[in-house]
Backbone as a chain_set.jsonl record, in Angstrom:
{"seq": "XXXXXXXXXXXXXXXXXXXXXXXXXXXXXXXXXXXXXXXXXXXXXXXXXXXXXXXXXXXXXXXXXXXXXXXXXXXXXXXXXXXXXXXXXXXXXXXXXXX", "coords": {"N": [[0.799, -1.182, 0.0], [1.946, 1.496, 0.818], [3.58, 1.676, -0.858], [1.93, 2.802, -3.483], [1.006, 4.656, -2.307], [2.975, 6.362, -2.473], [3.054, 6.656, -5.392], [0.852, 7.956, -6.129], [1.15, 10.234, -4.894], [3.457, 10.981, -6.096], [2.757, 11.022, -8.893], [0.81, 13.222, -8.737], [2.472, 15.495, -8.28], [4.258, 15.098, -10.165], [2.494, 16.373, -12.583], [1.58, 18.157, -12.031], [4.259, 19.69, -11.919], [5.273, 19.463, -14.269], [2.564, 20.52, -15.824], [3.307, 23.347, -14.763], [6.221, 23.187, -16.044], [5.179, 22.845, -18.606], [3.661, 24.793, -19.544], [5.17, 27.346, -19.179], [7.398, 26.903, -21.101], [5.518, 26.738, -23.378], [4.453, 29.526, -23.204], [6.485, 30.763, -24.057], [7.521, 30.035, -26.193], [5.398, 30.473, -27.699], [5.57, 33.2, -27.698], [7.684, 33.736, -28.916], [7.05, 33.028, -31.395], [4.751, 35.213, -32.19], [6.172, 37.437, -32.015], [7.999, 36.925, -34.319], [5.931, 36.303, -36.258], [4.904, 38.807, -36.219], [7.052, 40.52, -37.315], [7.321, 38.95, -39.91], [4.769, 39.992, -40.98], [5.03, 42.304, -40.766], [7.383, 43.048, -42.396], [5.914, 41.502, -44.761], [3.478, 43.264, -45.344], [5.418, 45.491, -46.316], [6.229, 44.563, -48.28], [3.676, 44.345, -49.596], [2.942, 46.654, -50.235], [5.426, 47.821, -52.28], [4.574, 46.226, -54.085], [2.788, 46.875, -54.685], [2.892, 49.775, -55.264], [4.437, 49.141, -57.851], [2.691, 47.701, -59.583], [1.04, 49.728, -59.622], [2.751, 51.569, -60.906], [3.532, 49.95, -63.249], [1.085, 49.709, -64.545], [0.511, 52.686, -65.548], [2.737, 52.925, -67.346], [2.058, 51.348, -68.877], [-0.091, 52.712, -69.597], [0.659, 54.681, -70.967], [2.092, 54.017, -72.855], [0.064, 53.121, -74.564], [-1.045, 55.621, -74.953], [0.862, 56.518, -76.693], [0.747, 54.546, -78.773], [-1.974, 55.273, -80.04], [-1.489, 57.646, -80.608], [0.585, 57.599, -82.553], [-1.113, 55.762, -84.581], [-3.267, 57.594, -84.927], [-1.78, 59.344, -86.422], [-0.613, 58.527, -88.445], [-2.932, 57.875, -89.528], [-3.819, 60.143, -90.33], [-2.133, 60.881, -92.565], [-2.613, 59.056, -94.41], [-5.132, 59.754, -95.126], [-4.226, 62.667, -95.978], [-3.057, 61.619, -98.602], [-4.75, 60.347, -99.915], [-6.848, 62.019, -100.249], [-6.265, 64.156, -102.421], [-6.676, 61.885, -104.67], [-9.531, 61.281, -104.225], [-10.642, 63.657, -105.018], [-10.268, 64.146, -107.4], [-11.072, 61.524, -108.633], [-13.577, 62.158, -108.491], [-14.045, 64.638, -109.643], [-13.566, 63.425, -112.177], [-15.982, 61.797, -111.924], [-18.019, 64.184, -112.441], [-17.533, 65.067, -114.484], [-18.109, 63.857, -116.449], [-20.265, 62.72, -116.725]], "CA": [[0.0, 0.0, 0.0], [2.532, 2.524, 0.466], [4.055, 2.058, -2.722], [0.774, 3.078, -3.8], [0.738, 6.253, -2.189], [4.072, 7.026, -3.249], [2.827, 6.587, -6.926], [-0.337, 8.647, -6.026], [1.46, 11.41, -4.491], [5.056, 11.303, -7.5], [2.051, 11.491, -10.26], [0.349, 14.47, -8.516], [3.642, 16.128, -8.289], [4.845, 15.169, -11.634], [1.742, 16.41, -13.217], [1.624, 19.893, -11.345], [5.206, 20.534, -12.108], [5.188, 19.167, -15.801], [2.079, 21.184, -16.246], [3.761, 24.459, -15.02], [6.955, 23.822, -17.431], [4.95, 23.411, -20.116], [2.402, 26.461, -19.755], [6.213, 28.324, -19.537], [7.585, 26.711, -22.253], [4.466, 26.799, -24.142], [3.837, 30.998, -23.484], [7.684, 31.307, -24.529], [7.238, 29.086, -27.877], [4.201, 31.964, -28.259], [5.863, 35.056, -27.578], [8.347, 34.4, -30.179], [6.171, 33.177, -32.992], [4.411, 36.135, -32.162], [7.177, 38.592, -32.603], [8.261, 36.476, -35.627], [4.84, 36.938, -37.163], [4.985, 40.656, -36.682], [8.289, 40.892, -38.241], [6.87, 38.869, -41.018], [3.96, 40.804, -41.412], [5.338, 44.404, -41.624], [7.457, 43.039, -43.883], [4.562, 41.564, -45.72], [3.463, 44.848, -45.841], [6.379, 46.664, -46.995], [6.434, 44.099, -49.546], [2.589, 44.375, -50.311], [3.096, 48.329, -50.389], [6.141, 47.966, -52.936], [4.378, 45.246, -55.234], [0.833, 47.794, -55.361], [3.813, 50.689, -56.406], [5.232, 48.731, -58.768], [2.0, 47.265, -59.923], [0.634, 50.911, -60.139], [3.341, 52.285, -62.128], [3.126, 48.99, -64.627], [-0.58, 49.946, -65.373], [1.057, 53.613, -65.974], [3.414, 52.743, -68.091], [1.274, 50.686, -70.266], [-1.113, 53.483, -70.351], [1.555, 55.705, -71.423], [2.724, 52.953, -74.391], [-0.992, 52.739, -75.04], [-1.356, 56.689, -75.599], [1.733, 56.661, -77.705], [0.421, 53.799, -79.984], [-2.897, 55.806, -80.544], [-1.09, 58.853, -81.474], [1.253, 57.366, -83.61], [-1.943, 55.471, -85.284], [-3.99, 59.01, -85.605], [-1.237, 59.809, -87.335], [-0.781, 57.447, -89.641], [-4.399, 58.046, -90.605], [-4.081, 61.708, -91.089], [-1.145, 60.723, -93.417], [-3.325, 58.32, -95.408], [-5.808, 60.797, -95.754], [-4.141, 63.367, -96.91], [-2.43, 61.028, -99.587], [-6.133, 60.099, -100.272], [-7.627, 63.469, -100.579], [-6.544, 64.598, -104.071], [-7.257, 60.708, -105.493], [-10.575, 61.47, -103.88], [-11.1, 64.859, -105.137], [-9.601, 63.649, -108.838], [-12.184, 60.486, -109.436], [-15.139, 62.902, -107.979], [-14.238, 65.779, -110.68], [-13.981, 62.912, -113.331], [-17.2, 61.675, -112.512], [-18.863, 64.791, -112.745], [-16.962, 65.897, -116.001], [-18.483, 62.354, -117.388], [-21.723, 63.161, -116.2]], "C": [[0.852, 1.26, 0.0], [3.451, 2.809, -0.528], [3.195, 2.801, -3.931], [0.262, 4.765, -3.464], [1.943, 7.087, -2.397], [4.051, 7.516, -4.421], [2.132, 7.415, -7.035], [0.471, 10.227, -5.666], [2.823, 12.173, -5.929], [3.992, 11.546, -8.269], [1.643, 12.46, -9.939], [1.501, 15.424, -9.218], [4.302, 16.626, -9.857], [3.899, 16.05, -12.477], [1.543, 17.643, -13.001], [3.006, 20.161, -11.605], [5.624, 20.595, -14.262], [4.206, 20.488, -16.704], [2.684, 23.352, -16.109], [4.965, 24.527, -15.906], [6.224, 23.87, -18.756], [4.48, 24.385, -20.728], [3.868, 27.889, -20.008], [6.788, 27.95, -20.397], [6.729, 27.363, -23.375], [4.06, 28.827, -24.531], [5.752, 31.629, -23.876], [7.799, 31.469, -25.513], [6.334, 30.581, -28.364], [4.7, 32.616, -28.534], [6.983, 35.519, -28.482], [7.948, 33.693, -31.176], [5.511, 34.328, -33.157], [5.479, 37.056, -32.765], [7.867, 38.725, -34.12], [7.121, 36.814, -36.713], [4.284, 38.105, -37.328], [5.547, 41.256, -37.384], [7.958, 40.717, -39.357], [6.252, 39.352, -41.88], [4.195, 42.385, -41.687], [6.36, 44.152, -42.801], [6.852, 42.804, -45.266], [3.653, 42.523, -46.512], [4.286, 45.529, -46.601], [6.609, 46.136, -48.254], [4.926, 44.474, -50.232], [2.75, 45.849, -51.604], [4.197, 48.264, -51.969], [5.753, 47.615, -54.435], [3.199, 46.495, -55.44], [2.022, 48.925, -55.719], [4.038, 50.3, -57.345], [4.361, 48.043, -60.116], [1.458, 48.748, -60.638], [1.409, 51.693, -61.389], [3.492, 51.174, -63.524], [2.158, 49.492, -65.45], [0.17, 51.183, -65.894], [1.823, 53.875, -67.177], [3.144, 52.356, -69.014], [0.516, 51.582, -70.511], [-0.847, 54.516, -71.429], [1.728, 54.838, -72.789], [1.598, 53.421, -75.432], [-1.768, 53.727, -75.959], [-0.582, 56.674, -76.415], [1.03, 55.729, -79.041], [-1.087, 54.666, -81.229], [-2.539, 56.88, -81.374], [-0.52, 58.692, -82.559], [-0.342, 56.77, -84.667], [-2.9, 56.384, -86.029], [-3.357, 59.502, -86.828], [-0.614, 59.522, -88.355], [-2.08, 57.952, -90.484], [-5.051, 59.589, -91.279], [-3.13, 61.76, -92.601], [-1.655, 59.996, -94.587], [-4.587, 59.181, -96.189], [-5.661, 61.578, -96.202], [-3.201, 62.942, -98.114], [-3.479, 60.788, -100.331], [-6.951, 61.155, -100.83], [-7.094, 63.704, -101.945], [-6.57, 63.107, -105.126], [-8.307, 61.434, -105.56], [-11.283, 62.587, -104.876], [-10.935, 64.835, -107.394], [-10.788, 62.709, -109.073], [-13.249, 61.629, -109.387], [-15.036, 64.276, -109.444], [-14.529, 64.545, -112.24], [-15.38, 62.465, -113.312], [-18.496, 62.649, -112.844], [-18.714, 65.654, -113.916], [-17.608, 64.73, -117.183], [-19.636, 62.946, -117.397], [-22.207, 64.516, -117.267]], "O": [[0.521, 2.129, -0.806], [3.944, 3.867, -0.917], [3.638, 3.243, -4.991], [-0.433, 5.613, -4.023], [1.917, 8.314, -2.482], [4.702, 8.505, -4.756], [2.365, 8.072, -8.05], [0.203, 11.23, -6.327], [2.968, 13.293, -6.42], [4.119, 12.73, -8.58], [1.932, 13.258, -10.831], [1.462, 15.938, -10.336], [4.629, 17.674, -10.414], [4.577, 16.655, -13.307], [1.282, 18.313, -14.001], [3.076, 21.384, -11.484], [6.033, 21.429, -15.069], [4.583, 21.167, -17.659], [2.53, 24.259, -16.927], [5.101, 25.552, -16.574], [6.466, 24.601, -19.716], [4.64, 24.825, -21.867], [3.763, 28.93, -20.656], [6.971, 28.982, -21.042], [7.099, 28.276, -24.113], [3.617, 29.317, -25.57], [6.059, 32.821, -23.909], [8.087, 32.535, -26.057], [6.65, 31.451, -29.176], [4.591, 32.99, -29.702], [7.326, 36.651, -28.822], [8.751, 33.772, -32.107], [5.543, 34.721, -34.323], [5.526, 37.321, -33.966], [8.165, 39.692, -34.821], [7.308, 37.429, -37.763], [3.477, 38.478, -38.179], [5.163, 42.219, -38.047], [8.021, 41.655, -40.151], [6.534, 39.408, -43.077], [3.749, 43.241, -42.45], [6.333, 44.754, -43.874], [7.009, 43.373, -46.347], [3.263, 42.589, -47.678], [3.862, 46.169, -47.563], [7.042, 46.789, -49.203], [4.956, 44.894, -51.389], [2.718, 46.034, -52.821], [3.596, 48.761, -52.921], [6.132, 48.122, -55.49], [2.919, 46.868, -56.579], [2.066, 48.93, -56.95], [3.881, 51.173, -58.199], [4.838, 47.838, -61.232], [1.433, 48.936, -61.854], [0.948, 52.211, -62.406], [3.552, 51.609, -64.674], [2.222, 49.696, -66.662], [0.676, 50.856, -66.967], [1.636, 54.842, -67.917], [3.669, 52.701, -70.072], [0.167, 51.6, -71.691], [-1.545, 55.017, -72.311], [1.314, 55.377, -73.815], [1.773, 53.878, -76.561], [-2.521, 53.523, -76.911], [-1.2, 56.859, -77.463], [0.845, 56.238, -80.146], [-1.213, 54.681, -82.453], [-3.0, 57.125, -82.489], [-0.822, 59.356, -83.551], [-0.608, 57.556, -85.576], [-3.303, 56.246, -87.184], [-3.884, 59.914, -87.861], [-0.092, 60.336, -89.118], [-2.186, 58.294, -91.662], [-5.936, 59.99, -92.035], [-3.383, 62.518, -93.538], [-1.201, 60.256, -95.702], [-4.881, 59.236, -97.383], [-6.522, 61.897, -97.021], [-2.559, 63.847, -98.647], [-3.308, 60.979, -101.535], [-7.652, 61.032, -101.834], [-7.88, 63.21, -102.753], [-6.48, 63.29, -106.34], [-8.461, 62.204, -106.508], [-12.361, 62.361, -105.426], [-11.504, 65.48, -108.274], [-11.622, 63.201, -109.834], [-13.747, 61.94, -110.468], [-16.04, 64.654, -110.048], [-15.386, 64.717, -113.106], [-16.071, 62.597, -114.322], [-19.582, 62.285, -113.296], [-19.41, 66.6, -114.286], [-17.559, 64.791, -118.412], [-19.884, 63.779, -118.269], [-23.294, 65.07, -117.107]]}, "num_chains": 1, "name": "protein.A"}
C-alpha cells in the first residue's frame, strides 16, 4: 500500500510541475512566434506596399505605351488621308466631267 501512495502522491507532483513547465515553455514558444509573425507581417506589408507601387506604375506605363500607340496610329491616318484626298477629289471631278 505505500508504494501506492508514493505513486499517487510522485504522479500528482509530476503532473503539477510538468504542467507548469509546459504552460512556460508553451507561453515562450508563443511570444516568439508572435514577434516572428509581426516581423513577417510588416514586412509583408512593406512588400505588399512595394508590389501595389510597382504594380501601379506597370498599369502607368502601359497606359503611357498605349497613348503613344494611338497617337502614332492618328497619325498614320491623317497621313493616309491626306495622300487620299486629291485621289478622292480627282475620281469625284472625273465623274462629274463624265456626267
Amino acid at each position: 500500500m505505500s508504494q501506492r501512495d508514493g505513486f499517487t502522491g510522485g504522479f500528482l507532483v509530476g503532473t503539477l510541475v510538468g504542467g507548469i513547465v509546459g504552460g512556460i515553455i508553451g507561453a515562450v514558444v508563443t511570444s516568439r512566434l508572435d514577434n516572428n509573425n509581426e516581423e513577417e507581417g510588416s514586412s509583408l506589408l512593406k512588400s505588399a506596399k512595394r508590389d501595389k507601387l510597382s504594380h501601379e506604375e506597370s498599369i502607368e506605363m502601359a497606359r503611357h505605351r498605349l497613348e503613344e500607340k494611338i497617337s502614332q496610329l492618328n497619325h498614320a491616318i491623317d497621313d493616309v488621308r491626306q495622300q487620299l484626298g486629291p485621289i478622292e477629289k480627282h475620281s469625284i471631278e472625273q465623274e462629274a466631267s463624265s456626267d
